[in-house]
PDB file of C-alpha atoms in Angstrom:
ATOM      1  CA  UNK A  24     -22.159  21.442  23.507  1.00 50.00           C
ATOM      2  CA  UNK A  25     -20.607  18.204  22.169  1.00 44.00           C
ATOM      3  CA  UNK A  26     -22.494  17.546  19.312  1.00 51.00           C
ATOM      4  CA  UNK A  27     -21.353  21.690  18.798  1.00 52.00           C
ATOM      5  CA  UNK A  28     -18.145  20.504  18.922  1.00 55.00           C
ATOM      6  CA  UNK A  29     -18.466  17.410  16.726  1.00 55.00           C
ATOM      7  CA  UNK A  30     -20.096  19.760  14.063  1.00 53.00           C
ATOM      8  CA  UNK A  31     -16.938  22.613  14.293  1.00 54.00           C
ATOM      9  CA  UNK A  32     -14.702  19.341  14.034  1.00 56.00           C
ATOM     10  CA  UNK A  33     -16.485  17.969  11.240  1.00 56.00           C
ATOM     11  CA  UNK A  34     -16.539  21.279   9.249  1.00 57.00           C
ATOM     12  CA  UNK A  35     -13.091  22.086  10.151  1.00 59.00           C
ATOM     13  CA  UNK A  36     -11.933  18.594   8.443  1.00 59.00           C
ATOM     14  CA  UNK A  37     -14.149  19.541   5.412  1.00 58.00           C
ATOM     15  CA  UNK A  38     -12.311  22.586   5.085  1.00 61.00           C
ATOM     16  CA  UNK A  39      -9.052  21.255   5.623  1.00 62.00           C
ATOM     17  CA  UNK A  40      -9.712  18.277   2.887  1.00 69.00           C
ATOM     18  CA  UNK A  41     -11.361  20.178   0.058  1.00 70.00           C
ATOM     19  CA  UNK A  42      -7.632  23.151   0.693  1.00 77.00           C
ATOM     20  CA  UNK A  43      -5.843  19.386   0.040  1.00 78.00           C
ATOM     21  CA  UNK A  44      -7.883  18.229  -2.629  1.00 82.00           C
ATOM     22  CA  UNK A  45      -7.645  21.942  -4.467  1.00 82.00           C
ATOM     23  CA  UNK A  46      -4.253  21.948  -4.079  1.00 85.00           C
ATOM     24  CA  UNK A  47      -3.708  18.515  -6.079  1.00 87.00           C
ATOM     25  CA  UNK A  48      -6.303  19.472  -9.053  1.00 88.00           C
ATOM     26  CA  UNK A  49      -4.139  22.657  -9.420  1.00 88.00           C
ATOM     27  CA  UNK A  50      -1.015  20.752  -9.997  1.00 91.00           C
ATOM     28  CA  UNK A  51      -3.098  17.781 -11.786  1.00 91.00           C
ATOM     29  CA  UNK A  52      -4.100  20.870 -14.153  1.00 93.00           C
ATOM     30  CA  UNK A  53      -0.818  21.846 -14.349  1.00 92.00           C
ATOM     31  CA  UNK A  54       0.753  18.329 -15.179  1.00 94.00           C
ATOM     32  CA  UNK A  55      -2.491  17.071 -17.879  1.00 93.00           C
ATOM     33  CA  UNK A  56       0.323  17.060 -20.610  1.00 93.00           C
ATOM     34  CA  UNK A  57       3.077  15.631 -18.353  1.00 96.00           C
ATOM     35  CA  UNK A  58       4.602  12.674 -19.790  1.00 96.00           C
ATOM     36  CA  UNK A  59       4.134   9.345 -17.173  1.00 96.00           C
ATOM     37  CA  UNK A  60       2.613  11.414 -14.444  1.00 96.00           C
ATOM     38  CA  UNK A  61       0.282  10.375 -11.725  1.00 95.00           C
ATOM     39  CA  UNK A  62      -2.389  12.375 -10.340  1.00 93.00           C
ATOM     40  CA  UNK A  63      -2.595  13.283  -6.751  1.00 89.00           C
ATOM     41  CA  UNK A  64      -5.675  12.713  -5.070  1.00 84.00           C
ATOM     42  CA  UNK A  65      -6.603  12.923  -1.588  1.00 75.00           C
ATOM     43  CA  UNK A  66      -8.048   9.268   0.154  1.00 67.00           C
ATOM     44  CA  UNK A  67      -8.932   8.385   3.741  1.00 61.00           C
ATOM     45  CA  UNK A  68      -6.316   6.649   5.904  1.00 56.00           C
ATOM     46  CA  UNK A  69      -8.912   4.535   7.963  1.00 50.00           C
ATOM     47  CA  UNK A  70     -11.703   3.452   5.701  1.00 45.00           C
ATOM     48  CA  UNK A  71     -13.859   2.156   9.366  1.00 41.00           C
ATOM     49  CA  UNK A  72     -13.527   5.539  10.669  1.00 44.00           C
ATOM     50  CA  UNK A  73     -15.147   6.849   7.588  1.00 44.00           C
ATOM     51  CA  UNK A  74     -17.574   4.764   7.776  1.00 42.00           C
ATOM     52  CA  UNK A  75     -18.647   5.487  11.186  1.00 42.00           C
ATOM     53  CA  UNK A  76     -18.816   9.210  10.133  1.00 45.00           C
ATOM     54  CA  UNK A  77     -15.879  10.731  12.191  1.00 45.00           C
ATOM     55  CA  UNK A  78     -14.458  12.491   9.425  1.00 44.00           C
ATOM     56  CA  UNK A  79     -11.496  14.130  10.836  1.00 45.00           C
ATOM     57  CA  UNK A  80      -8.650  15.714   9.177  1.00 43.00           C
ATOM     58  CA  UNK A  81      -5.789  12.792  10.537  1.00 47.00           C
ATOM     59  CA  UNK A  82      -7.722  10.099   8.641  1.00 54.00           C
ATOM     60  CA  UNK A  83      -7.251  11.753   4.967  1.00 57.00           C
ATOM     61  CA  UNK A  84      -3.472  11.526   2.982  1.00 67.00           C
ATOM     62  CA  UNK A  85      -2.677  12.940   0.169  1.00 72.00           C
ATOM     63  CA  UNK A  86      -2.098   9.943  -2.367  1.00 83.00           C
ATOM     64  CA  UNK A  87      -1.229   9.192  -6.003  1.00 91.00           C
ATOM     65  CA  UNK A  88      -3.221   7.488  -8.738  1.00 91.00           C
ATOM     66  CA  UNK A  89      -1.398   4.959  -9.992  1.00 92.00           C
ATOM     67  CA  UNK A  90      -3.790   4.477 -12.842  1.00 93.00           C
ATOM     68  CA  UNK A  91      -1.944   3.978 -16.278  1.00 94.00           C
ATOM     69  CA  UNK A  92      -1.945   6.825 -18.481  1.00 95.00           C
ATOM     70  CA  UNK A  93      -2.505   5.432 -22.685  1.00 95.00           C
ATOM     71  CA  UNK A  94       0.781   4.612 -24.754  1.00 97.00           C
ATOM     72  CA  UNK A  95       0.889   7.713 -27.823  1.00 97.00           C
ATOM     73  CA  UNK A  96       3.337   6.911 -30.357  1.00 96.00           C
ATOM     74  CA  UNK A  97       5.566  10.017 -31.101  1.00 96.00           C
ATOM     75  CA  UNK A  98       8.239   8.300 -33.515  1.00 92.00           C
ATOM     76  CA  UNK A  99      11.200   9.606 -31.271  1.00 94.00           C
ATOM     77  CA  UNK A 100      14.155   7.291 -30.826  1.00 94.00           C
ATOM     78  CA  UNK A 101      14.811   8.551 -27.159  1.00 95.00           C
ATOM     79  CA  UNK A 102      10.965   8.490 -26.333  1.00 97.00           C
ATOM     80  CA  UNK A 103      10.338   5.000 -24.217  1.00 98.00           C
ATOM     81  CA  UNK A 104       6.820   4.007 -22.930  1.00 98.00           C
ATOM     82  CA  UNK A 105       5.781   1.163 -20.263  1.00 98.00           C
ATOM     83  CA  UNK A 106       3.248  -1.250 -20.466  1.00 97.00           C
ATOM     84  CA  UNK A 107       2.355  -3.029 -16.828  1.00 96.00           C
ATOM     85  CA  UNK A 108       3.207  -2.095 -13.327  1.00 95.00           C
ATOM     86  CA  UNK A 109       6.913  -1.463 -13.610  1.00 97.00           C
ATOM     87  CA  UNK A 110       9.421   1.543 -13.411  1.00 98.00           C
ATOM     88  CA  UNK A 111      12.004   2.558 -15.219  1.00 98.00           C
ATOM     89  CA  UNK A 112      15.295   3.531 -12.471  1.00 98.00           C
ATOM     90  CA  UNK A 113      16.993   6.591 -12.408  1.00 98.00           C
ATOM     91  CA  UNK A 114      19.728   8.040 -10.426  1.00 97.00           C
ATOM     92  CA  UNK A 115      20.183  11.500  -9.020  1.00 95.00           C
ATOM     93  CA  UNK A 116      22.774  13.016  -6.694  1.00 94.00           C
ATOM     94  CA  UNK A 117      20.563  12.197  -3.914  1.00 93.00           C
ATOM     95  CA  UNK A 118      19.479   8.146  -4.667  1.00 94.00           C
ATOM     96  CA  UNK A 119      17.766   6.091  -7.273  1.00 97.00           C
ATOM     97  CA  UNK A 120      14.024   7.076  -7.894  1.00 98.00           C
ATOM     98  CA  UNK A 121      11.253   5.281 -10.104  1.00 98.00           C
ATOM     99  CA  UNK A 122       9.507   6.844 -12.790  1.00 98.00           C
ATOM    100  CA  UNK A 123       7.130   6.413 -15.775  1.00 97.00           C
ATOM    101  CA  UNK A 124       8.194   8.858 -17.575  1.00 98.00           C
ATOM    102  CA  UNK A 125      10.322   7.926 -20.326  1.00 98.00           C
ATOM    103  CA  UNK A 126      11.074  11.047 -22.522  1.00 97.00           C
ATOM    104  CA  UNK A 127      15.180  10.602 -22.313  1.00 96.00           C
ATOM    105  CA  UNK A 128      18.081  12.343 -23.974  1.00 94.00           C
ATOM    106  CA  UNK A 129      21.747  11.650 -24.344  1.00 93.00           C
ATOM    107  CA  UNK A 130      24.059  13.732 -22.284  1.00 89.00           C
ATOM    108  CA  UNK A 131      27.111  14.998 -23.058  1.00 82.00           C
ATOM    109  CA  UNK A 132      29.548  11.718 -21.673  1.00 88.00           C
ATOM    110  CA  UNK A 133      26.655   9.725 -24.187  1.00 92.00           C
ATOM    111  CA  UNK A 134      24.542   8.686 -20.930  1.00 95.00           C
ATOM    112  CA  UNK A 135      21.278   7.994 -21.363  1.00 96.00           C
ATOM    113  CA  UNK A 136      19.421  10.978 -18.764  1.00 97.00           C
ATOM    114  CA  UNK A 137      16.021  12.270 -18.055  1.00 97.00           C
ATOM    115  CA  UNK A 138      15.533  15.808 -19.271  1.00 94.00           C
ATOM    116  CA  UNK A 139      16.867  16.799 -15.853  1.00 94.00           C
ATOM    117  CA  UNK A 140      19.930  14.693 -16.432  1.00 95.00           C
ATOM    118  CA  UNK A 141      19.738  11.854 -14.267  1.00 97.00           C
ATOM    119  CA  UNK A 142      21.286   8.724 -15.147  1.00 97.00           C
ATOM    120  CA  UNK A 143      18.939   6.248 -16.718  1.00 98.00           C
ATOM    121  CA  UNK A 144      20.062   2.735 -15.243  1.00 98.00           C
ATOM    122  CA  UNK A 145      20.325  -0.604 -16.691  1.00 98.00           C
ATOM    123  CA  UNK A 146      19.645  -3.855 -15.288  1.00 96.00           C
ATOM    124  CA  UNK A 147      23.417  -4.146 -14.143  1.00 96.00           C
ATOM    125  CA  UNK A 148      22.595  -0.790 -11.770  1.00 96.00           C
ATOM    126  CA  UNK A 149      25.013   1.346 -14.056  1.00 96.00           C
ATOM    127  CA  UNK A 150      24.167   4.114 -16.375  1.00 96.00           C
ATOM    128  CA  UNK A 151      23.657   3.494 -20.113  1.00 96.00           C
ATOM    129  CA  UNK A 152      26.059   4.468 -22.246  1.00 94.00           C
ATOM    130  CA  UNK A 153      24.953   5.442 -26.289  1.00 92.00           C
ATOM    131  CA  UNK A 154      28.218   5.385 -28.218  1.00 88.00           C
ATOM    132  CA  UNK A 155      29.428   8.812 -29.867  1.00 82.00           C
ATOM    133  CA  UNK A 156      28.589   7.422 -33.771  1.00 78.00           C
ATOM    134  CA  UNK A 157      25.207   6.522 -32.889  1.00 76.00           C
ATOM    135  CA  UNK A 158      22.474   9.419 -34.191  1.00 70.00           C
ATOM    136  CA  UNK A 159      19.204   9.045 -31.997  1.00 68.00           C
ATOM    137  CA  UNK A 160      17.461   7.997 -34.837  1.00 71.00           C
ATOM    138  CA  UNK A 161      20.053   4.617 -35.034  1.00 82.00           C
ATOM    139  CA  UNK A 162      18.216   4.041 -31.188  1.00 91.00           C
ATOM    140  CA  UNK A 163      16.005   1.043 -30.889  1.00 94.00           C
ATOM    141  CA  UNK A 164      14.436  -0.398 -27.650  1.00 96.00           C
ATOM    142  CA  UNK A 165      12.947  -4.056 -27.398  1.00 97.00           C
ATOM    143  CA  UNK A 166      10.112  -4.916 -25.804  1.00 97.00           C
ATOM    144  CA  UNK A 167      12.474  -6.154 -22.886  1.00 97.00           C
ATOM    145  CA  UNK A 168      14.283  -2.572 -22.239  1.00 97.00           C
ATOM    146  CA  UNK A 169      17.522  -3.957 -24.651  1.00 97.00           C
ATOM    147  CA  UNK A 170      18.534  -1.294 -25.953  1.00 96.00           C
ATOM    148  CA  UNK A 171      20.810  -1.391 -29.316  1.00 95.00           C
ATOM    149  CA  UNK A 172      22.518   1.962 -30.662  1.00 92.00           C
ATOM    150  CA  UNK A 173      23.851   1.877 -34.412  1.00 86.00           C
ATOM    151  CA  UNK A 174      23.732  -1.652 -34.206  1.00 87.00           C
ATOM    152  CA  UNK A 175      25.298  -2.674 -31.187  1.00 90.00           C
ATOM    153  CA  UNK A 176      23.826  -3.901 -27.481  1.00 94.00           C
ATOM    154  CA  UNK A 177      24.780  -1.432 -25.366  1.00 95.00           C
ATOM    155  CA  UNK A 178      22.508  -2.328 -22.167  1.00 96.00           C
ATOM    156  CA  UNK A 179      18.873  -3.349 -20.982  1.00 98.00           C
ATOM    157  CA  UNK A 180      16.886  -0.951 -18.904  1.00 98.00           C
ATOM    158  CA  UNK A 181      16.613  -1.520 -15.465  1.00 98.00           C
ATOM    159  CA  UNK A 182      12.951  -2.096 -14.666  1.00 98.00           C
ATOM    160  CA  UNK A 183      11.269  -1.907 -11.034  1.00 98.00           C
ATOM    161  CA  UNK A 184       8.393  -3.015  -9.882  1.00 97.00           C
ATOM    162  CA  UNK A 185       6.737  -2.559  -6.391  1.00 96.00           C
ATOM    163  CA  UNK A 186       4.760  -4.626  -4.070  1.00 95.00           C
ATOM    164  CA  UNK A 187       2.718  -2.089  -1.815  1.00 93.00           C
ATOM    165  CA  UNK A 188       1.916   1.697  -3.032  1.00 89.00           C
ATOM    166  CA  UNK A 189       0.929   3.160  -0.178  1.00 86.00           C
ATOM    167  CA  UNK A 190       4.951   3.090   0.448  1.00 91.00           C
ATOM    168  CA  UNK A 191       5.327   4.866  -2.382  1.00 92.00           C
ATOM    169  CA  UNK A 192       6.671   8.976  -2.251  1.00 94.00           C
ATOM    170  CA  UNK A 193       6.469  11.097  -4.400  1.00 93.00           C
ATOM    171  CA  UNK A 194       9.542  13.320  -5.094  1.00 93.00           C
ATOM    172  CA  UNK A 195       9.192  15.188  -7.985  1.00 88.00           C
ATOM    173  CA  UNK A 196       6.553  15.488 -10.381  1.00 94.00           C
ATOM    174  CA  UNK A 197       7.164  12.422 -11.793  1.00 96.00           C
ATOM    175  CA  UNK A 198       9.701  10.612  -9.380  1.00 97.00           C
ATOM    176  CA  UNK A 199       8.830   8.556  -6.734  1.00 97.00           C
ATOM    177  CA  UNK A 200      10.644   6.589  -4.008  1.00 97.00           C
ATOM    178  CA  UNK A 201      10.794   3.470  -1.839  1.00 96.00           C
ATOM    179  CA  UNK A 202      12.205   1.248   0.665  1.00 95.00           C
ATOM    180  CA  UNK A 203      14.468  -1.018  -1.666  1.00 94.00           C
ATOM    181  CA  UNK A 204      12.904  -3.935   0.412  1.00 96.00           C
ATOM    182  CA  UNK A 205       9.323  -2.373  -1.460  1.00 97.00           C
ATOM    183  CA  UNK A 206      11.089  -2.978  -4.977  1.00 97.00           C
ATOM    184  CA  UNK A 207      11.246  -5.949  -7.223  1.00 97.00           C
ATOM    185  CA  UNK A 208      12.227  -6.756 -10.899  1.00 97.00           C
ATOM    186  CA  UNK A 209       9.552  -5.867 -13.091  1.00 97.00           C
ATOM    187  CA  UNK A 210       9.470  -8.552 -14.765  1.00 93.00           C
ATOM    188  CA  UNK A 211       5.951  -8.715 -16.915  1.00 95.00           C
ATOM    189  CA  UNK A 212       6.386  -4.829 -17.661  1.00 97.00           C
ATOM    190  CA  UNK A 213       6.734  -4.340 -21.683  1.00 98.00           C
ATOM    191  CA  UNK A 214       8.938  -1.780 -23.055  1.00 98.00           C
ATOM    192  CA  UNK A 215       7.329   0.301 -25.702  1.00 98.00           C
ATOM    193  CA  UNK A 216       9.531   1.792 -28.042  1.00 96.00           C
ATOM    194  CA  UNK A 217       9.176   5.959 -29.863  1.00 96.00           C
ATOM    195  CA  UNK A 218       6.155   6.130 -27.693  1.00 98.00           C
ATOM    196  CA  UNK A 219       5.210   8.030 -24.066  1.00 98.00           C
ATOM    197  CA  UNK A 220       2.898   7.298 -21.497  1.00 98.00           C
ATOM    198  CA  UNK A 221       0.362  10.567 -21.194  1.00 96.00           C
ATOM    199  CA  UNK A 222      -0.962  11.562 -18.150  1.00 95.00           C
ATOM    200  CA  UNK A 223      -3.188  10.280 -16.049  1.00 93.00           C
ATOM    201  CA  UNK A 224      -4.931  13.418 -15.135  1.00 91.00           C
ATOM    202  CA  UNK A 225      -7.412  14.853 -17.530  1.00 86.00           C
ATOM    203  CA  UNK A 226      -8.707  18.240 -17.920  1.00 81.00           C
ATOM    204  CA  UNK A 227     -12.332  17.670 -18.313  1.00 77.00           C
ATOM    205  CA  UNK A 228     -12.350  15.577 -15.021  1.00 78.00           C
ATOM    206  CA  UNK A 229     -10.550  18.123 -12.586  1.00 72.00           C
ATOM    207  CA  UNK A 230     -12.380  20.982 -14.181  1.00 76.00           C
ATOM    208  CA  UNK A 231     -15.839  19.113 -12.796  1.00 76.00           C
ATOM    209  CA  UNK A 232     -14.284  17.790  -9.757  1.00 72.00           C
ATOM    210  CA  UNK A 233     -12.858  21.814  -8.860  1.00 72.00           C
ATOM    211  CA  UNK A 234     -16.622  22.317  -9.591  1.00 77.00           C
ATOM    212  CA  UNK A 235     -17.904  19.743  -7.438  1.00 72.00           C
ATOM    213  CA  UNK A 236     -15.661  20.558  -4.665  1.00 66.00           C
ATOM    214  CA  UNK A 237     -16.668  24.460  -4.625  1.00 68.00           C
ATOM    215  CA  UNK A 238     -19.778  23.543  -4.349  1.00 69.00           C
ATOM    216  CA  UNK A 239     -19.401  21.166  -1.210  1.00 64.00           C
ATOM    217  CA  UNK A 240     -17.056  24.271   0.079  1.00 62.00           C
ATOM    218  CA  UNK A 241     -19.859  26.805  -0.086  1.00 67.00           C
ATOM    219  CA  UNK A 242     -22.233  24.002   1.297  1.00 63.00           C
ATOM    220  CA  UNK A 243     -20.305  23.586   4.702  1.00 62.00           C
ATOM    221  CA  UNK A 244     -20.039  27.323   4.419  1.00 66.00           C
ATOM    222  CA  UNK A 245     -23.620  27.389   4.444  1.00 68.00           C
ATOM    223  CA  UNK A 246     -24.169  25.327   7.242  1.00 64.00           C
ATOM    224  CA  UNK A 247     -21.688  27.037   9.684  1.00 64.00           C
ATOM    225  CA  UNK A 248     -23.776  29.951   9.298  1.00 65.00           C
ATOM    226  CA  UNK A 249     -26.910  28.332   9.885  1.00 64.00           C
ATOM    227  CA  UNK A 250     -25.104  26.883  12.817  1.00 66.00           C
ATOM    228  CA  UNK A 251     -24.088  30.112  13.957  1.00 64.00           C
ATOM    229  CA  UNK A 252     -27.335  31.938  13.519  1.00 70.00           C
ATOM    230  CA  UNK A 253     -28.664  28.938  15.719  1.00 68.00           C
ATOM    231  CA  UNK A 254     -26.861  29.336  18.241  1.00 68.00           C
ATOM    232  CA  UNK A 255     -26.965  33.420  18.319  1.00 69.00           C
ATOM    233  CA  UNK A 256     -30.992  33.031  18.400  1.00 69.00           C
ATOM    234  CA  UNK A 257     -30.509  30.319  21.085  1.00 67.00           C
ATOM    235  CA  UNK A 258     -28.374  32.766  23.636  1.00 69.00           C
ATOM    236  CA  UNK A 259     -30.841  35.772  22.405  1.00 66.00           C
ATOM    237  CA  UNK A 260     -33.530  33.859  23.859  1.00 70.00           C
ATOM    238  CA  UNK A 261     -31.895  32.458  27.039  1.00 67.00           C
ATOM    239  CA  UNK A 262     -31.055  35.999  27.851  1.00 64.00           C
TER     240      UNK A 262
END
């Protein structure tokens, strides 16, 4: 009855993993074109439990890969791309979050926003300001996040770096947060200028691992129902 129970536990967690790990290929599908995003993956939270086989649902998280997507040049002013482990700092009306995705626009005050208009901060913690008689195309950025509009300084991006990912959350499809005591200046991250990040996630790779993963699905499938015819002939021939 125990190694039953073991079995049921064990294709349970299966089940439960491979509904995780379907759910983050669907939005990794969705977000292939996504500018700075990180795919989701699902990885075990207690590697020596794995490896003595108990493979139960508690030891897997949902967690990002924080693999760098390539730099494509897309000679737009506003575009910015990062090279290295740092963030670029933005602020919403609920806190700052980290992102690496760097397609920016200029509001209506002239603050430097993400598409969903949060403020784009610079290395003094306020936003950046683009004067009114600067076109985007008189926007350059330096290698070290300075900024100059139409000739003029007018701030260096605020760039984060941080020391442990497992603390990092995401927030939004490309916005992540941390304890501030997790965040540092990143200071060996290069600033890339009319140029974006891509994805991380590609579609050739979650097509075969959706592939892979119905397979395993139909698999355990499988061998509950072996299981069950088992244990039906079992009691048929006990009774």
């Amino acid at each position: 009855q125990a190694s039953q129970n073991e079995m049921a536990d064990g294709l349970r967690a299966v089940f439960s993993r491979s509904t995780d790990r379907m759910d983050a290929i669907a939005e990794n599908l969705a977000n292939a074109s996504t500018p700075g995003y990180r795919s989701a993956c699902v990885l075990p939270k207690n590697f020596v439990g794995e490896l003595k086989g108990r493979l139960v649902g508690h030891q897997w998280r949902v967690g990002t890969d924080m693999t760098p997507g390539a730099v494509r040049l897309t000679d737009r002013a506003l575009d910015f791309a990062l090279q290295g482990d740092g963030f670029f700092v933005v602020r919403s009306p609920n806190g700052e979050f980290l992102t690496r995705n760097g397609s920016f626009e200029v509001g209506p005050e002239g603050t430097l926003t993400t598409a969903s208009g949060y403020e784009v901060l610079g290395d003094d913690n306020q936003p950046i300001k683009i004067p009114e008689n600067a076109g985007s195309e008189k926007i350059e950025v330096g290698e070290d996040g300075v900024i100059v509009a139409a000739g003029q300084e007018v701030g260096q991006l605020r760039l984060d770096r941080i020391s442990d990912e497992e603390q990092l959350r995401r927030v939004g499809t490309t916005l992540f947060s941390t304890a501030d005591e997790n965040r540092q200046p990143a200071e060996n991250t290069r600033v890339v200028g009319r140029a974006l990040e891509t994805s991380n996630s590609t579609v050739y790779q979650e097509l075969a691992d959706m592939m892979f993963l119905s397979r395993s699905v139909e698999a355990a499938q499988r061998a509950q129902n072996d299981e069950a015819e088992a244990q039906k002939k079992m009691m048929d021939a006990l009774s």
